[in-house]
Short mmCIF file of C-alpha atoms in Angstrom, two decimals:
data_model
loop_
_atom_site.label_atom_id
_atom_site.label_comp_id
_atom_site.label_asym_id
_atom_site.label_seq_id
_atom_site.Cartn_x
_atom_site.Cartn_y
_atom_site.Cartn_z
CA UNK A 1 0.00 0.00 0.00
CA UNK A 2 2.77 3.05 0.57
CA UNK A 3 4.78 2.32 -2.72
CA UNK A 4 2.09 3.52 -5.03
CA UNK A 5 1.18 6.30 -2.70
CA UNK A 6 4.34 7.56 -3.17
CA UNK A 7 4.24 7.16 -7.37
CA UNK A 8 1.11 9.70 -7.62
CA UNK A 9 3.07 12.05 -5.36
CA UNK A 10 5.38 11.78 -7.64
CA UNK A 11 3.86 12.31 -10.47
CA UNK A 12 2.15 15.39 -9.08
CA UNK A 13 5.47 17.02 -8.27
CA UNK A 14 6.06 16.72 -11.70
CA UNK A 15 3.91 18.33 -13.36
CA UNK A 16 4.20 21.72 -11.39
CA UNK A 17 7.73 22.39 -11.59
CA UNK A 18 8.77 26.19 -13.05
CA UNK A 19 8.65 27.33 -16.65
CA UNK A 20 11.99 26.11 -19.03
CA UNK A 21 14.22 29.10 -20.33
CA UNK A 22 12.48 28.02 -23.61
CA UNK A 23 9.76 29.02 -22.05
CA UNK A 24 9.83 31.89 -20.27
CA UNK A 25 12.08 33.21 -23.62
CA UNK A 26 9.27 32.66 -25.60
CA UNK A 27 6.60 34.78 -22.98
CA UNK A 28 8.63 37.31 -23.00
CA UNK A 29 8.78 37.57 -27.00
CA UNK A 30 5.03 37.64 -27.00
CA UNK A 31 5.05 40.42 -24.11
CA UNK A 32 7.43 42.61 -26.58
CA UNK A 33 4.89 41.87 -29.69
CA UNK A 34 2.07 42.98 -27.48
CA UNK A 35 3.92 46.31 -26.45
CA UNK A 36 5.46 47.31 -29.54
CA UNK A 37 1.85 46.83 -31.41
CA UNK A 38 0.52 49.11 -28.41
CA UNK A 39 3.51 51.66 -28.67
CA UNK A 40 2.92 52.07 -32.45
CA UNK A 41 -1.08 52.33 -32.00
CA UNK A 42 -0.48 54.95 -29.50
CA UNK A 43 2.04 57.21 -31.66
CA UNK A 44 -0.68 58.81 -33.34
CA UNK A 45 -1.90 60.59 -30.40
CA UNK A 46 1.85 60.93 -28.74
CA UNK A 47 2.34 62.81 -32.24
CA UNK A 48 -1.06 64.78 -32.05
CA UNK A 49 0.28 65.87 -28.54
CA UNK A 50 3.22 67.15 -29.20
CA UNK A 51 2.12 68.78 -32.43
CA UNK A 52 -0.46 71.06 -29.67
CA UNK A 53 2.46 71.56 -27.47
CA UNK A 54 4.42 73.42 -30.52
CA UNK A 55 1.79 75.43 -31.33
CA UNK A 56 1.44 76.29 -27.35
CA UNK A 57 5.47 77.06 -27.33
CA UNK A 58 5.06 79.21 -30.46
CA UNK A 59 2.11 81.44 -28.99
CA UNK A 60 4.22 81.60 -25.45
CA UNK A 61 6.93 82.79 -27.76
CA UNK A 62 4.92 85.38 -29.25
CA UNK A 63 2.89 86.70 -26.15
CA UNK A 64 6.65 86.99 -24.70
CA UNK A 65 7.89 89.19 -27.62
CA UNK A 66 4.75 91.13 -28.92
CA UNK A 67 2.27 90.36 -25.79
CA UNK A 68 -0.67 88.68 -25.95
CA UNK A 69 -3.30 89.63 -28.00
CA UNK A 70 -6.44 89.05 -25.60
CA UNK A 71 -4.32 91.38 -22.90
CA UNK A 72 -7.10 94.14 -22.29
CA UNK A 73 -7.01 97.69 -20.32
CA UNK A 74 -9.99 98.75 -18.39
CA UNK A 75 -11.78 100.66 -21.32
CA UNK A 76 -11.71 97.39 -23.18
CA UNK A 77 -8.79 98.76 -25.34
CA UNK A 78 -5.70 96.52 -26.50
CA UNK A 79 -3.34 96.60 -24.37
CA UNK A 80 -0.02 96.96 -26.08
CA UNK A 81 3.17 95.14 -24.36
CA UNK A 82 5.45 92.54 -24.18
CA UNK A 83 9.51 92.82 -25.50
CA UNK A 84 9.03 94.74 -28.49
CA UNK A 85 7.16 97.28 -26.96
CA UNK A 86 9.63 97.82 -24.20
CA UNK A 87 12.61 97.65 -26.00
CA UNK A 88 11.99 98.95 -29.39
CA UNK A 89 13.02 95.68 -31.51
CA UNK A 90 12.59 91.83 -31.53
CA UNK A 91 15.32 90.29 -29.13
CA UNK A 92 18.30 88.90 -31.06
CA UNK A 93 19.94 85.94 -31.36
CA UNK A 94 23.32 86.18 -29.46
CA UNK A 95 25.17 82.64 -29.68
CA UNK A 96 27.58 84.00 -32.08
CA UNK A 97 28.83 86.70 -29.67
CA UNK A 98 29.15 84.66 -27.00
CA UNK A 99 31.71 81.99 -26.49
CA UNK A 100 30.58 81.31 -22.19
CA UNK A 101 28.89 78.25 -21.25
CA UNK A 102 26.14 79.90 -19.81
CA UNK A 103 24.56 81.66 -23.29
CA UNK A 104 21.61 79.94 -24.52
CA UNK A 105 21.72 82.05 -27.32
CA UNK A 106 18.40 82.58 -28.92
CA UNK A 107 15.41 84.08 -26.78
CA UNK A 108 18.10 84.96 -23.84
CA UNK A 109 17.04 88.35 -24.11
CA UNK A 110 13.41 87.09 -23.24
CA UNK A 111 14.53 85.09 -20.34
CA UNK A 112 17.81 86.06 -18.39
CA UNK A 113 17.59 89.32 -16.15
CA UNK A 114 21.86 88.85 -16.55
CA UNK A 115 22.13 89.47 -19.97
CA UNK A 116 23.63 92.35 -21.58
CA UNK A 117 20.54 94.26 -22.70
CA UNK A 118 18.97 93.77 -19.26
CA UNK A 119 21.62 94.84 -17.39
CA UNK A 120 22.68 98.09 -19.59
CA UNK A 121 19.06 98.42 -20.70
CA UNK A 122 16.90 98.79 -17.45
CA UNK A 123 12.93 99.91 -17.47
CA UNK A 124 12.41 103.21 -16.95
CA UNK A 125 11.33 106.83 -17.92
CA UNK A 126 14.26 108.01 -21.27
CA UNK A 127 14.51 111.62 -22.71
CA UNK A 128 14.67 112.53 -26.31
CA UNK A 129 18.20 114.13 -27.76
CA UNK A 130 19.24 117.08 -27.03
CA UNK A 131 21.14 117.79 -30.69
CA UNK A 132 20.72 118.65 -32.98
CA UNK A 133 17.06 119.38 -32.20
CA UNK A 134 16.49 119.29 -28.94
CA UNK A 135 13.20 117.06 -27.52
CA UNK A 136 14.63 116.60 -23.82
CA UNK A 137 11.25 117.43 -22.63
CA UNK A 138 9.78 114.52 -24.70
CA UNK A 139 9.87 111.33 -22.40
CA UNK A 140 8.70 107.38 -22.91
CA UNK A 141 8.87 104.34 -20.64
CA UNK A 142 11.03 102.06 -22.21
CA UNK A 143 13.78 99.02 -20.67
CA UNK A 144 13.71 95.55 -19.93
CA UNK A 145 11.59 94.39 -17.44
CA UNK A 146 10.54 91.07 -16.94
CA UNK A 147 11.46 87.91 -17.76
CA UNK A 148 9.07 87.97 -20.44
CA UNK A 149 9.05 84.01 -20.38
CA UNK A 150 9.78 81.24 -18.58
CA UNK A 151 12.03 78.57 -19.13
CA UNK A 152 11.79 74.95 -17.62
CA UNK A 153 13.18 74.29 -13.95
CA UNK A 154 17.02 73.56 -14.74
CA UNK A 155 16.78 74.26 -18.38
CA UNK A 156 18.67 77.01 -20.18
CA UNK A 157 17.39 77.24 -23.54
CA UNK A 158 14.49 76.57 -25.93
CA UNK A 159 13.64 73.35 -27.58
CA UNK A 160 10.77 72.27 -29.43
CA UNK A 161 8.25 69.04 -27.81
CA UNK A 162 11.11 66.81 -30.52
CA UNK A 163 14.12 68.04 -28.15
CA UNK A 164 15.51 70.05 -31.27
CA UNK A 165 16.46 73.98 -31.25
CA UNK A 166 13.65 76.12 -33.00
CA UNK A 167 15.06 77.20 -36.41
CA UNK A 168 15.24 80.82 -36.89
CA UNK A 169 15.15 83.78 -39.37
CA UNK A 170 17.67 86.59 -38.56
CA UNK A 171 18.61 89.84 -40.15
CA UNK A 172 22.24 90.31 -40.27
CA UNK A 173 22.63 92.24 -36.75
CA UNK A 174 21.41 89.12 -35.42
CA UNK A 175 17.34 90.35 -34.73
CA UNK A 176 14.90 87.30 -34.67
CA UNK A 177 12.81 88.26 -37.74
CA UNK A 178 10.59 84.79 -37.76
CA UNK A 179 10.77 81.46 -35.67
CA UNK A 180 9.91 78.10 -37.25
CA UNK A 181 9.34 74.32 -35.48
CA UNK A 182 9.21 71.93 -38.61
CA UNK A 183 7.10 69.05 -37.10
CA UNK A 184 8.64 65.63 -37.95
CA UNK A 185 6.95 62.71 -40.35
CA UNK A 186 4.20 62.03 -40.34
CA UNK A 187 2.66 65.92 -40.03
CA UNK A 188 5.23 67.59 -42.19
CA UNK A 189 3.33 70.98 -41.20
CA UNK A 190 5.73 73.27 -40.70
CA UNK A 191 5.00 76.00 -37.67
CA UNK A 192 5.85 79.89 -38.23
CA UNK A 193 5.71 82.74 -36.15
CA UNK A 194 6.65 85.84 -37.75
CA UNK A 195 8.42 88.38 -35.10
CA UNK A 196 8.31 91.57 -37.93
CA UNK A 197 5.19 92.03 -37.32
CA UNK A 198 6.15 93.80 -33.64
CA UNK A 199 7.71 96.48 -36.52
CA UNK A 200 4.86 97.91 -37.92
CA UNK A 201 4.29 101.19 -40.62
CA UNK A 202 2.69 104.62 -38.91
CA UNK A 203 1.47 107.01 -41.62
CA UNK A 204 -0.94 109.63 -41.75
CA UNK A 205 -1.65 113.49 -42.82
CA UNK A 206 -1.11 116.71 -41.38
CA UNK A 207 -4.10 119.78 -41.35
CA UNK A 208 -3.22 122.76 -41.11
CA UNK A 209 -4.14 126.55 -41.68
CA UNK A 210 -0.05 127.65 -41.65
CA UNK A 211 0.51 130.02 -45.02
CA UNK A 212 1.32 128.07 -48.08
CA UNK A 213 5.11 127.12 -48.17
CA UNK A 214 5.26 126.78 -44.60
CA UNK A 215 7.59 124.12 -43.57
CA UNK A 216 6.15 121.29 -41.24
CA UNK A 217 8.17 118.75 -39.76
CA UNK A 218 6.97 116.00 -38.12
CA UNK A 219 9.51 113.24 -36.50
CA UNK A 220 8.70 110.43 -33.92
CA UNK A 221 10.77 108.89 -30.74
CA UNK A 222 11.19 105.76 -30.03
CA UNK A 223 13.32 103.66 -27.84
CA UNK A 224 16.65 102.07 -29.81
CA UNK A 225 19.12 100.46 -26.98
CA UNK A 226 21.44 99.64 -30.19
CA UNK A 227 21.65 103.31 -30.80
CA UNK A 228 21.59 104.98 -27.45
CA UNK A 229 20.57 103.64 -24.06
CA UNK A 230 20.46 106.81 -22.22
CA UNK A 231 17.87 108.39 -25.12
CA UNK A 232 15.39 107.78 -27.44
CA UNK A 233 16.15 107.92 -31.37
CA UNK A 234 14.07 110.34 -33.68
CA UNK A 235 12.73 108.68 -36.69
CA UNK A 236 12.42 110.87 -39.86
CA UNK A 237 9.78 111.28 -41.98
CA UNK A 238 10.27 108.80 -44.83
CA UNK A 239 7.07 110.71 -47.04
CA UNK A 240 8.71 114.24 -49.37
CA UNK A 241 4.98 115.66 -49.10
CA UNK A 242 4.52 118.81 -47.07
CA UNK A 243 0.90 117.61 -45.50
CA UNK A 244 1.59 113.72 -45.17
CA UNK A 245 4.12 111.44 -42.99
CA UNK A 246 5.19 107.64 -42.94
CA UNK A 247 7.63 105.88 -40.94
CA UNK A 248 8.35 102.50 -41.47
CA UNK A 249 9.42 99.69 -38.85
CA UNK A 250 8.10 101.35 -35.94
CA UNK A 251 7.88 99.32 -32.89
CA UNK A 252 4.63 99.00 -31.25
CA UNK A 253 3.81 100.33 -27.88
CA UNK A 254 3.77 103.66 -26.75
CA UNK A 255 5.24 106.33 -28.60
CA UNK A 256 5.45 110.03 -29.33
CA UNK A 257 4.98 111.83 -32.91
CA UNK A 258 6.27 115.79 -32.66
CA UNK A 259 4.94 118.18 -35.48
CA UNK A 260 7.01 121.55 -35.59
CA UNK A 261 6.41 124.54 -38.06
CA UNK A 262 8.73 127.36 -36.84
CA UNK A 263 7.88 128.27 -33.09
CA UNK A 264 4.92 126.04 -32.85
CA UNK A 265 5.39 122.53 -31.91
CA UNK A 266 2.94 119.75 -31.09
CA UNK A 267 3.56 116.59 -29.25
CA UNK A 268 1.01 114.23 -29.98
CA UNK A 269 1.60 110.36 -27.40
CA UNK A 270 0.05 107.39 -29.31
CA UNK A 271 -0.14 103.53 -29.20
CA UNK A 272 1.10 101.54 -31.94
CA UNK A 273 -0.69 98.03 -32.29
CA UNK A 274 0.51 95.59 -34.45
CA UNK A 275 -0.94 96.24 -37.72
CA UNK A 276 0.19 99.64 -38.18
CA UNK A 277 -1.44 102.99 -37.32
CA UNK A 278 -3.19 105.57 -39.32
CA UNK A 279 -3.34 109.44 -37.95
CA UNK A 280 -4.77 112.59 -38.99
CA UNK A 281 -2.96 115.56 -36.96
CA UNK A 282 -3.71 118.83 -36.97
CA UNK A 283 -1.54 121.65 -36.34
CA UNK A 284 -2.71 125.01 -35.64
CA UNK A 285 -0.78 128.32 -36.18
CA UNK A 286 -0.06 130.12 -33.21
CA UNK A 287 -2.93 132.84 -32.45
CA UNK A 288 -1.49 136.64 -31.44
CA UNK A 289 -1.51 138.07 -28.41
CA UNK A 290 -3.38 141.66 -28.23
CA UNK A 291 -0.70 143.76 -26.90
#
C-alpha cells in the first residue's frame, strides 16, 4: 500500500515544476509583440500631442515678444506690451557673440535678467536728444523688465516638444525676424511665427491753416538700446509731401509723434498696435496776443 502512494506524489510534483528558459524566452517575445503593437497604435496621439504643445510654445513665444493679443485695459482697449514694446526691436539671437557656457543664445534676451541688454538696458522713464534738435522734454517708458518668459526648472534654452532647437530667421545684426518648429513625419506641417510684425508702418496726414510754403516737420521717438541707451532715437519722416508722414518699422507700444512749423510745436503720445497705425494731426498756427 505506501509504494504507489508515493508514485502519484510523484507524479504530481512533476507536473508543477517552473517554466523552461524556452519558455519563459518565448513569454517574454510575446510580451514585446504585445507592447510594440501598443507603442505604435499609440504614436498617433503621442504625435497629435506634441504637435499642440508646438503650437502652445510658439504662442508663449509670441505673447513673450509682442504680448498677448487678448491682454485688455480697463476701457476694453488693446493693451499693447510685451519685449518689443519695451525695447523697441525683436530680441536677437546672441550665440555668435558669446563663447561662455552659460549663453543659450536665442530668446536669452526674453529670459535672463543677466544678460547684456537687461543689465545696460533697465525699465524706466528716457529723454529725447538734445542735438541737434532738442526734444529733452519729450519722455517714454522704455527698458527691460521682466522675464518675459519662462524657461523649464534647470533648463537654459528653448527646444521644441522633438528636443531640437527652434530654427530661426535673422537679419544680419542678429534680430529674430521669424521662428519656425518643422514638425517631424508624419505631419510635415511646418509651424511659423513671424516676429516683424512687432515692426509695424505709422502714416498719416497733417491739417493745417499755416501760409502756403510753410515748412512742417513731423519726427517720432522711439526707444533704440542699439543706438543709445540713455535716449530715445528720432525717426524721420520717410514721405517728401509737405501735409503727409510715414515711418516705417516702428515698434509697437507707446510712442510720441512731434509736429514743428517754426515756433509752434505739437507733441502728440500714441499707441502703436501691431498692424500699423493711421493718424490725422492737426496743427494750428499760433494765435497773437493783443498787446
Amino acid at each position: 500500500m505506501p509504494r504507489p502512494l508515493l508514485c502519484r506524489v510523484a507524479l504530481v510534483r512533476r507536473r508543477t515544476r517552473a517554466l523552461t528558459l524556452l519558455e519563459l524566452l518565448a513569454v517574454l517575445v510575446i510580451l514585446s509583440i504585445v507592447a510594440t503593437l501598443a507603442v505604435h497604435s499609440l504614436q498617433p496621439r503621442i504625435e497629435s500631442n506634441r504637435f499642440d504643445q508646438a503650437c502652445a510654445l510658439l504662442r508663449e513665444i509670441g505673447a513673450a515678444a509682442l504680448g498677448s493679443a487678448e491682454a485688455r485695459q480697463p476701457d476694453g482697449t488693446p493693451m499693447i506690451q510685451g519685449f518689443v514694446a519695451d525695447i523697441g526691436r525683436p530680441p536677437q539671437h546672441i550665440a555668435a557673440a558669446r563663447t561662455d557656457s552659460t549663453s543659450s543664445g536665442a530668446f536669452e534676451e526674453l529670459w535672463n535678467p543677466q544678460c547684456a541688454l537687461a543689465v545696460a538696458y533697465p525699465f524706466q522713464f528716457r529723454p529725447g536728444p538734445k542735438q541737434p534738435v532738442d526734444y529733452s522734454d519729450i519722455r517714454l517708458p522704455c527698458g527691460w523688465r521682466a522675464p518675459y518668459l519662462t524657461l523649464a526648472v534647470g533648463h537654459r534654452e528653448i527646444v521644441d516638444p522633438w528636443a531640437r532647437p527652434l530654427e530661426l530667421q535673422t537679419d544680419p545684426r542678429g534680430t529674430i525676424l521669424a521662428v519656425e518648429c518643422r514638425t517631424p513625419p508624419p505631419l510635415h506641417e511646418p509651424l511659423r511665427l513671424d516676429l516683424s510684425s512687432g515692426m509695424v508702418v505709422v502714416a498719416g496726414t497733417v491739417s493745417t491753416n499755416q501760409p502756403p510754403g510753410a515748412t512742417i516737420d513731423v519726427v517720432m521717438l522711439v526707444p533704440q538700446p542699439d543706438r543709445s541707451t540713455d535716449a530715445l532715437f528720432v525717426l524721420s519722416d520717410e514721405d517728401p509731401n509737405a501735409n503727409s508722414f510715414r515711418f516705417s518699422s516702428v515698434p509697437i507700444g507707446l510712442r510720441a509723434i512731434c509736429l514743428r512749423s517754426g515756433s509752434q510745436r505739437i507733441v502728440k503720445y500714441v499707441q502703436v498696435p501691431r498692424g500699423g497705425l493711421t493718424l490725422n494731426l492737426n496743427l494750428e498756427p499760433a494765435v497773437a496776443t493783443q498787446p
